């Protein structure tokens, strides 16, 4: 899942809240077949559900690349504690289900530009190219995909928010 953090607008006397805005959520098989949800939030929210196939070489490269993340990377939320805001940088989280029925989540921050992360960036680009080029088979809202996306968002919210630093109190001076 590729996502951004956002602070919702207050509505009907409700306080604003942190929320995850998923840009891409995809379930990808080792052969490259995938079911994908995409959402463009600007200027208006546009959601798509589709099936497509990613090149097998990209998948093989990704499997090798995930190993690097497992050893070297943890979730980082870019947070400016001076003003109490999350910086709008996308996060890519990959959950891998292994054949021994275990799973692990790995993170990639789009500010990382090292060559060793190229397979992860390529996966993201592949899914975006498929979406933009419309080289996919459109599907109706898939309840299995939707349920897994919601579950993944909840898990990500819990994991990510525990890493938030506490905002500093701001001291304002009266002008004049």
PDB file of C-alpha atoms in Angstrom:
ATOM      1  CA  UNK A   1       0.000   0.000   0.000  1.00  0.00           C
ATOM      2  CA  UNK A   2       1.244   3.470  -0.867  1.00  0.00           C
ATOM      3  CA  UNK A   3      -0.349   6.121   1.296  1.00  0.00           C
ATOM      4  CA  UNK A   4      -0.139   9.600   2.753  1.00  0.00           C
ATOM      5  CA  UNK A   5      -1.123  10.848   6.161  1.00  0.00           C
ATOM      6  CA  UNK A   6      -3.689  13.611   6.286  1.00  0.00           C
ATOM      7  CA  UNK A   7      -5.513  15.575   8.935  1.00  0.00           C
ATOM      8  CA  UNK A   8      -9.251  15.574   8.236  1.00  0.00           C
ATOM      9  CA  UNK A   9     -11.257  18.771   8.249  1.00  0.00           C
ATOM     10  CA  UNK A  10     -13.477  19.212  11.315  1.00  0.00           C
ATOM     11  CA  UNK A  11     -17.137  18.509  10.487  1.00  0.00           C
ATOM     12  CA  UNK A  12     -20.326  18.911  12.532  1.00  0.00           C
ATOM     13  CA  UNK A  13     -18.537  19.752  15.791  1.00  0.00           C
ATOM     14  CA  UNK A  14     -16.144  16.816  15.355  1.00  0.00           C
ATOM     15  CA  UNK A  15     -12.475  17.385  16.007  1.00  0.00           C
ATOM     16  CA  UNK A  16     -10.000  16.924  13.155  1.00  0.00           C
ATOM     17  CA  UNK A  17      -8.290  13.529  13.158  1.00  0.00           C
ATOM     18  CA  UNK A  18      -5.296  11.857  11.623  1.00  0.00           C
ATOM     19  CA  UNK A  19      -6.227   9.572   8.749  1.00  0.00           C
ATOM     20  CA  UNK A  20      -4.514   7.468   6.124  1.00  0.00           C
ATOM     21  CA  UNK A  21      -5.259   8.239   2.486  1.00  0.00           C
ATOM     22  CA  UNK A  22      -4.358   5.158   0.443  1.00  0.00           C
ATOM     23  CA  UNK A  23      -3.106   5.961  -3.029  1.00  0.00           C
ATOM     24  CA  UNK A  24      -2.565   2.319  -4.037  1.00  0.00           C
ATOM     25  CA  UNK A  25      -3.494  -0.923  -2.332  1.00  0.00           C
ATOM     26  CA  UNK A  26      -2.637  -4.077  -4.223  1.00  0.00           C
ATOM     27  CA  UNK A  27      -2.631  -7.812  -3.604  1.00  0.00           C
ATOM     28  CA  UNK A  28       0.132  -9.246  -5.779  1.00  0.00           C
ATOM     29  CA  UNK A  29       0.843 -12.913  -6.435  1.00  0.00           C
ATOM     30  CA  UNK A  30       4.365 -14.212  -7.189  1.00  0.00           C
ATOM     31  CA  UNK A  31       3.413 -14.654 -10.851  1.00  0.00           C
ATOM     32  CA  UNK A  32       2.658 -10.903 -11.077  1.00  0.00           C
ATOM     33  CA  UNK A  33      -1.130 -11.145 -11.156  1.00  0.00           C
ATOM     34  CA  UNK A  34      -2.706  -8.530  -8.943  1.00  0.00           C
ATOM     35  CA  UNK A  35      -5.942  -6.976  -7.805  1.00  0.00           C
ATOM     36  CA  UNK A  36      -5.479  -3.300  -7.167  1.00  0.00           C
ATOM     37  CA  UNK A  37      -7.324  -0.339  -5.696  1.00  0.00           C
ATOM     38  CA  UNK A  38      -6.160   3.164  -6.598  1.00  0.00           C
ATOM     39  CA  UNK A  39      -7.389   6.524  -5.424  1.00  0.00           C
ATOM     40  CA  UNK A  40      -6.586   9.991  -6.661  1.00  0.00           C
ATOM     41  CA  UNK A  41      -7.637  12.540  -4.044  1.00  0.00           C
ATOM     42  CA  UNK A  42      -7.094  15.676  -6.100  1.00  0.00           C
ATOM     43  CA  UNK A  43      -9.007  17.577  -7.258  1.00  0.00           C
ATOM     44  CA  UNK A  44     -11.846  15.155  -6.462  1.00  0.00           C
ATOM     45  CA  UNK A  45     -11.662  11.662  -5.026  1.00  0.00           C
ATOM     46  CA  UNK A  46     -11.577   9.115  -7.886  1.00  0.00           C
ATOM     47  CA  UNK A  47     -11.326   5.412  -7.017  1.00  0.00           C
ATOM     48  CA  UNK A  48     -10.548   2.491  -9.376  1.00  0.00           C
ATOM     49  CA  UNK A  49     -10.488  -1.272  -8.914  1.00  0.00           C
ATOM     50  CA  UNK A  50      -8.694  -3.421 -11.453  1.00  0.00           C
ATOM     51  CA  UNK A  51      -6.841  -6.641 -12.229  1.00  0.00           C
ATOM     52  CA  UNK A  52      -3.544  -6.611 -14.114  1.00  0.00           C
ATOM     53  CA  UNK A  53      -0.239  -8.410 -14.429  1.00  0.00           C
ATOM     54  CA  UNK A  54       3.192  -7.094 -13.487  1.00  0.00           C
ATOM     55  CA  UNK A  55       6.319  -8.369 -15.239  1.00  0.00           C
ATOM     56  CA  UNK A  56       7.755 -11.468 -13.485  1.00  0.00           C
ATOM     57  CA  UNK A  57      11.255  -9.910 -13.448  1.00  0.00           C
ATOM     58  CA  UNK A  58       9.889  -7.015 -11.396  1.00  0.00           C
ATOM     59  CA  UNK A  59       8.415  -9.456  -8.893  1.00  0.00           C
ATOM     60  CA  UNK A  60      11.672 -11.436  -8.617  1.00  0.00           C
ATOM     61  CA  UNK A  61      13.598  -8.199  -8.119  1.00  0.00           C
ATOM     62  CA  UNK A  62      11.095  -7.096  -5.483  1.00  0.00           C
ATOM     63  CA  UNK A  63      11.463 -10.345  -3.527  1.00  0.00           C
ATOM     64  CA  UNK A  64      15.213  -9.705  -3.350  1.00  0.00           C
ATOM     65  CA  UNK A  65      14.676  -6.027  -2.498  1.00  0.00           C
ATOM     66  CA  UNK A  66      12.329  -6.754   0.400  1.00  0.00           C
ATOM     67  CA  UNK A  67      15.185  -8.591   2.084  1.00  0.00           C
ATOM     68  CA  UNK A  68      17.118  -5.322   2.216  1.00  0.00           C
ATOM     69  CA  UNK A  69      14.226  -3.543   3.873  1.00  0.00           C
ATOM     70  CA  UNK A  70      13.766  -6.241   6.485  1.00  0.00           C
ATOM     71  CA  UNK A  71      17.313  -5.716   7.708  1.00  0.00           C
ATOM     72  CA  UNK A  72      17.741  -1.978   7.339  1.00  0.00           C
ATOM     73  CA  UNK A  73      14.512  -0.031   7.489  1.00  0.00           C
ATOM     74  CA  UNK A  74      11.717   0.786   9.897  1.00  0.00           C
ATOM     75  CA  UNK A  75       8.665   2.976   9.609  1.00  0.00           C
ATOM     76  CA  UNK A  76       9.398   6.682   9.772  1.00  0.00           C
ATOM     77  CA  UNK A  77       6.699   9.318   9.813  1.00  0.00           C
ATOM     78  CA  UNK A  78       8.081  12.705   8.805  1.00  0.00           C
ATOM     79  CA  UNK A  79       6.627  14.938  11.459  1.00  0.00           C
ATOM     80  CA  UNK A  80       7.423  18.570  12.133  1.00  0.00           C
ATOM     81  CA  UNK A  81       7.080  18.901  15.918  1.00  0.00           C
ATOM     82  CA  UNK A  82       7.579  22.666  15.722  1.00  0.00           C
ATOM     83  CA  UNK A  83       4.198  23.169  14.091  1.00  0.00           C
ATOM     84  CA  UNK A  84       2.536  19.828  14.890  1.00  0.00           C
ATOM     85  CA  UNK A  85       2.080  18.676  11.286  1.00  0.00           C
ATOM     86  CA  UNK A  86       2.870  15.566   9.306  1.00  0.00           C
ATOM     87  CA  UNK A  87       4.942  16.299   6.242  1.00  0.00           C
ATOM     88  CA  UNK A  88       3.139  15.158   3.057  1.00  0.00           C
ATOM     89  CA  UNK A  89       5.612  12.480   1.944  1.00  0.00           C
ATOM     90  CA  UNK A  90       4.205   9.184   0.686  1.00  0.00           C
ATOM     91  CA  UNK A  91       4.956   5.939   2.484  1.00  0.00           C
ATOM     92  CA  UNK A  92       5.061   2.532   0.832  1.00  0.00           C
ATOM     93  CA  UNK A  93       4.320  -0.419   3.080  1.00  0.00           C
ATOM     94  CA  UNK A  94       4.652  -3.979   1.847  1.00  0.00           C
ATOM     95  CA  UNK A  95       3.249  -6.969   3.706  1.00  0.00           C
ATOM     96  CA  UNK A  96       4.761 -10.262   2.608  1.00  0.00           C
ATOM     97  CA  UNK A  97       2.988 -13.537   3.333  1.00  0.00           C
ATOM     98  CA  UNK A  98       5.526 -16.350   3.468  1.00  0.00           C
ATOM     99  CA  UNK A  99       4.961 -20.032   2.642  1.00  0.00           C
ATOM    100  CA  UNK A 100       5.348 -20.977   6.338  1.00  0.00           C
ATOM    101  CA  UNK A 101       2.177 -18.905   7.077  1.00  0.00           C
ATOM    102  CA  UNK A 102       4.110 -16.048   8.682  1.00  0.00           C
ATOM    103  CA  UNK A 103       4.021 -12.492   7.437  1.00  0.00           C
ATOM    104  CA  UNK A 104       6.046  -9.311   7.893  1.00  0.00           C
ATOM    105  CA  UNK A 105       5.520  -5.695   6.970  1.00  0.00           C
ATOM    106  CA  UNK A 106       8.270  -3.643   5.376  1.00  0.00           C
ATOM    107  CA  UNK A 107       8.450   0.097   4.802  1.00  0.00           C
ATOM    108  CA  UNK A 108       9.930   2.282   2.142  1.00  0.00           C
ATOM    109  CA  UNK A 109      10.076   6.046   2.222  1.00  0.00           C
ATOM    110  CA  UNK A 110       9.984   7.773  -1.154  1.00  0.00           C
ATOM    111  CA  UNK A 111      12.786  10.117  -0.094  1.00  0.00           C
ATOM    112  CA  UNK A 112      15.217   7.161  -0.208  1.00  0.00           C
ATOM    113  CA  UNK A 113      16.935   7.188  -3.590  1.00  0.00           C
ATOM    114  CA  UNK A 114      19.575   4.501  -3.207  1.00  0.00           C
ATOM    115  CA  UNK A 115      19.913   1.913  -5.980  1.00  0.00           C
ATOM    116  CA  UNK A 116      19.203  -0.960  -3.588  1.00  0.00           C
ATOM    117  CA  UNK A 117      15.590   0.258  -3.307  1.00  0.00           C
ATOM    118  CA  UNK A 118      14.991   0.403  -7.061  1.00  0.00           C
ATOM    119  CA  UNK A 119      12.813  -2.755  -7.093  1.00  0.00           C
ATOM    120  CA  UNK A 120      10.379  -1.199  -4.645  1.00  0.00           C
ATOM    121  CA  UNK A 121      10.197   2.060  -6.597  1.00  0.00           C
ATOM    122  CA  UNK A 122       9.732   0.027  -9.791  1.00  0.00           C
ATOM    123  CA  UNK A 123       6.763  -1.836  -8.295  1.00  0.00           C
ATOM    124  CA  UNK A 124       5.121   1.473  -7.434  1.00  0.00           C
ATOM    125  CA  UNK A 125       5.842   2.856 -10.914  1.00  0.00           C
ATOM    126  CA  UNK A 126       4.540  -0.313 -12.580  1.00  0.00           C
ATOM    127  CA  UNK A 127       1.219  -0.047 -10.784  1.00  0.00           C
ATOM    128  CA  UNK A 128       0.959   3.679 -11.607  1.00  0.00           C
ATOM    129  CA  UNK A 129       1.798   3.049 -15.293  1.00  0.00           C
ATOM    130  CA  UNK A 130      -0.825   0.286 -15.465  1.00  0.00           C
ATOM    131  CA  UNK A 131      -3.387   2.653 -13.943  1.00  0.00           C
ATOM    132  CA  UNK A 132      -2.525   5.707 -16.032  1.00  0.00           C
ATOM    133  CA  UNK A 133      -2.172   3.721 -19.263  1.00  0.00           C
ATOM    134  CA  UNK A 134      -5.353   1.841 -18.435  1.00  0.00           C
ATOM    135  CA  UNK A 135      -3.713  -1.474 -19.368  1.00  0.00           C
ATOM    136  CA  UNK A 136      -5.860  -3.371 -16.907  1.00  0.00           C
ATOM    137  CA  UNK A 137      -9.143  -5.203 -16.591  1.00  0.00           C
ATOM    138  CA  UNK A 138     -11.587  -3.091 -14.586  1.00  0.00           C
ATOM    139  CA  UNK A 139     -13.369  -4.944 -11.780  1.00  0.00           C
ATOM    140  CA  UNK A 140     -16.224  -4.045  -9.458  1.00  0.00           C
ATOM    141  CA  UNK A 141     -15.483  -3.290  -5.829  1.00  0.00           C
ATOM    142  CA  UNK A 142     -13.965  -6.523  -4.576  1.00  0.00           C
ATOM    143  CA  UNK A 143     -15.057  -7.265  -0.985  1.00  0.00           C
ATOM    144  CA  UNK A 144     -11.957  -9.387  -0.271  1.00  0.00           C
ATOM    145  CA  UNK A 145      -9.654  -6.637  -1.547  1.00  0.00           C
ATOM    146  CA  UNK A 146     -11.662  -3.972   0.271  1.00  0.00           C
ATOM    147  CA  UNK A 147     -11.645  -5.883   3.592  1.00  0.00           C
ATOM    148  CA  UNK A 148      -7.895  -6.504   3.396  1.00  0.00           C
ATOM    149  CA  UNK A 149      -7.305  -2.827   2.573  1.00  0.00           C
ATOM    150  CA  UNK A 150      -9.321  -1.716   5.618  1.00  0.00           C
ATOM    151  CA  UNK A 151      -7.491  -4.220   7.833  1.00  0.00           C
ATOM    152  CA  UNK A 152      -4.126  -3.018   6.512  1.00  0.00           C
ATOM    153  CA  UNK A 153      -5.067   0.639   7.102  1.00  0.00           C
ATOM    154  CA  UNK A 154      -6.037  -0.111  10.712  1.00  0.00           C
ATOM    155  CA  UNK A 155      -2.786  -1.972  11.309  1.00  0.00           C
ATOM    156  CA  UNK A 156      -0.768   0.820   9.681  1.00  0.00           C
ATOM    157  CA  UNK A 157      -2.515   3.481  11.755  1.00  0.00           C
ATOM    158  CA  UNK A 158      -1.681   1.613  14.949  1.00  0.00           C
ATOM    159  CA  UNK A 159       1.951   0.964  13.968  1.00  0.00           C
ATOM    160  CA  UNK A 160       2.611   4.425  12.560  1.00  0.00           C
ATOM    161  CA  UNK A 161       0.982   6.491  15.299  1.00  0.00           C
ATOM    162  CA  UNK A 162       3.039   4.824  18.015  1.00  0.00           C
ATOM    163  CA  UNK A 163       6.067   6.379  16.280  1.00  0.00           C
ATOM    164  CA  UNK A 164       4.661   9.935  16.367  1.00  0.00           C
ATOM    165  CA  UNK A 165       6.681  12.279  18.547  1.00  0.00           C
ATOM    166  CA  UNK A 166       4.739  14.446  20.959  1.00  0.00           C
ATOM    167  CA  UNK A 167       4.185  17.957  19.540  1.00  0.00           C
ATOM    168  CA  UNK A 168       5.891  20.797  21.384  1.00  0.00           C
ATOM    169  CA  UNK A 169       3.684  23.386  22.985  1.00  0.00           C
ATOM    170  CA  UNK A 170       3.715  26.587  20.994  1.00  0.00           C
ATOM    171  CA  UNK A 171       4.162  29.863  22.794  1.00  0.00           C
ATOM    172  CA  UNK A 172       2.517  32.858  21.099  1.00  0.00           C
ATOM    173  CA  UNK A 173       3.377  36.437  21.910  1.00  0.00           C
ATOM    174  CA  UNK A 174       0.777  39.150  21.800  1.00  0.00           C
ATOM    175  CA  UNK A 175       1.516  41.674  19.066  1.00  0.00           C
ATOM    176  CA  UNK A 176       1.599  45.396  19.738  1.00  0.00           C
TER     177      UNK A 176
END
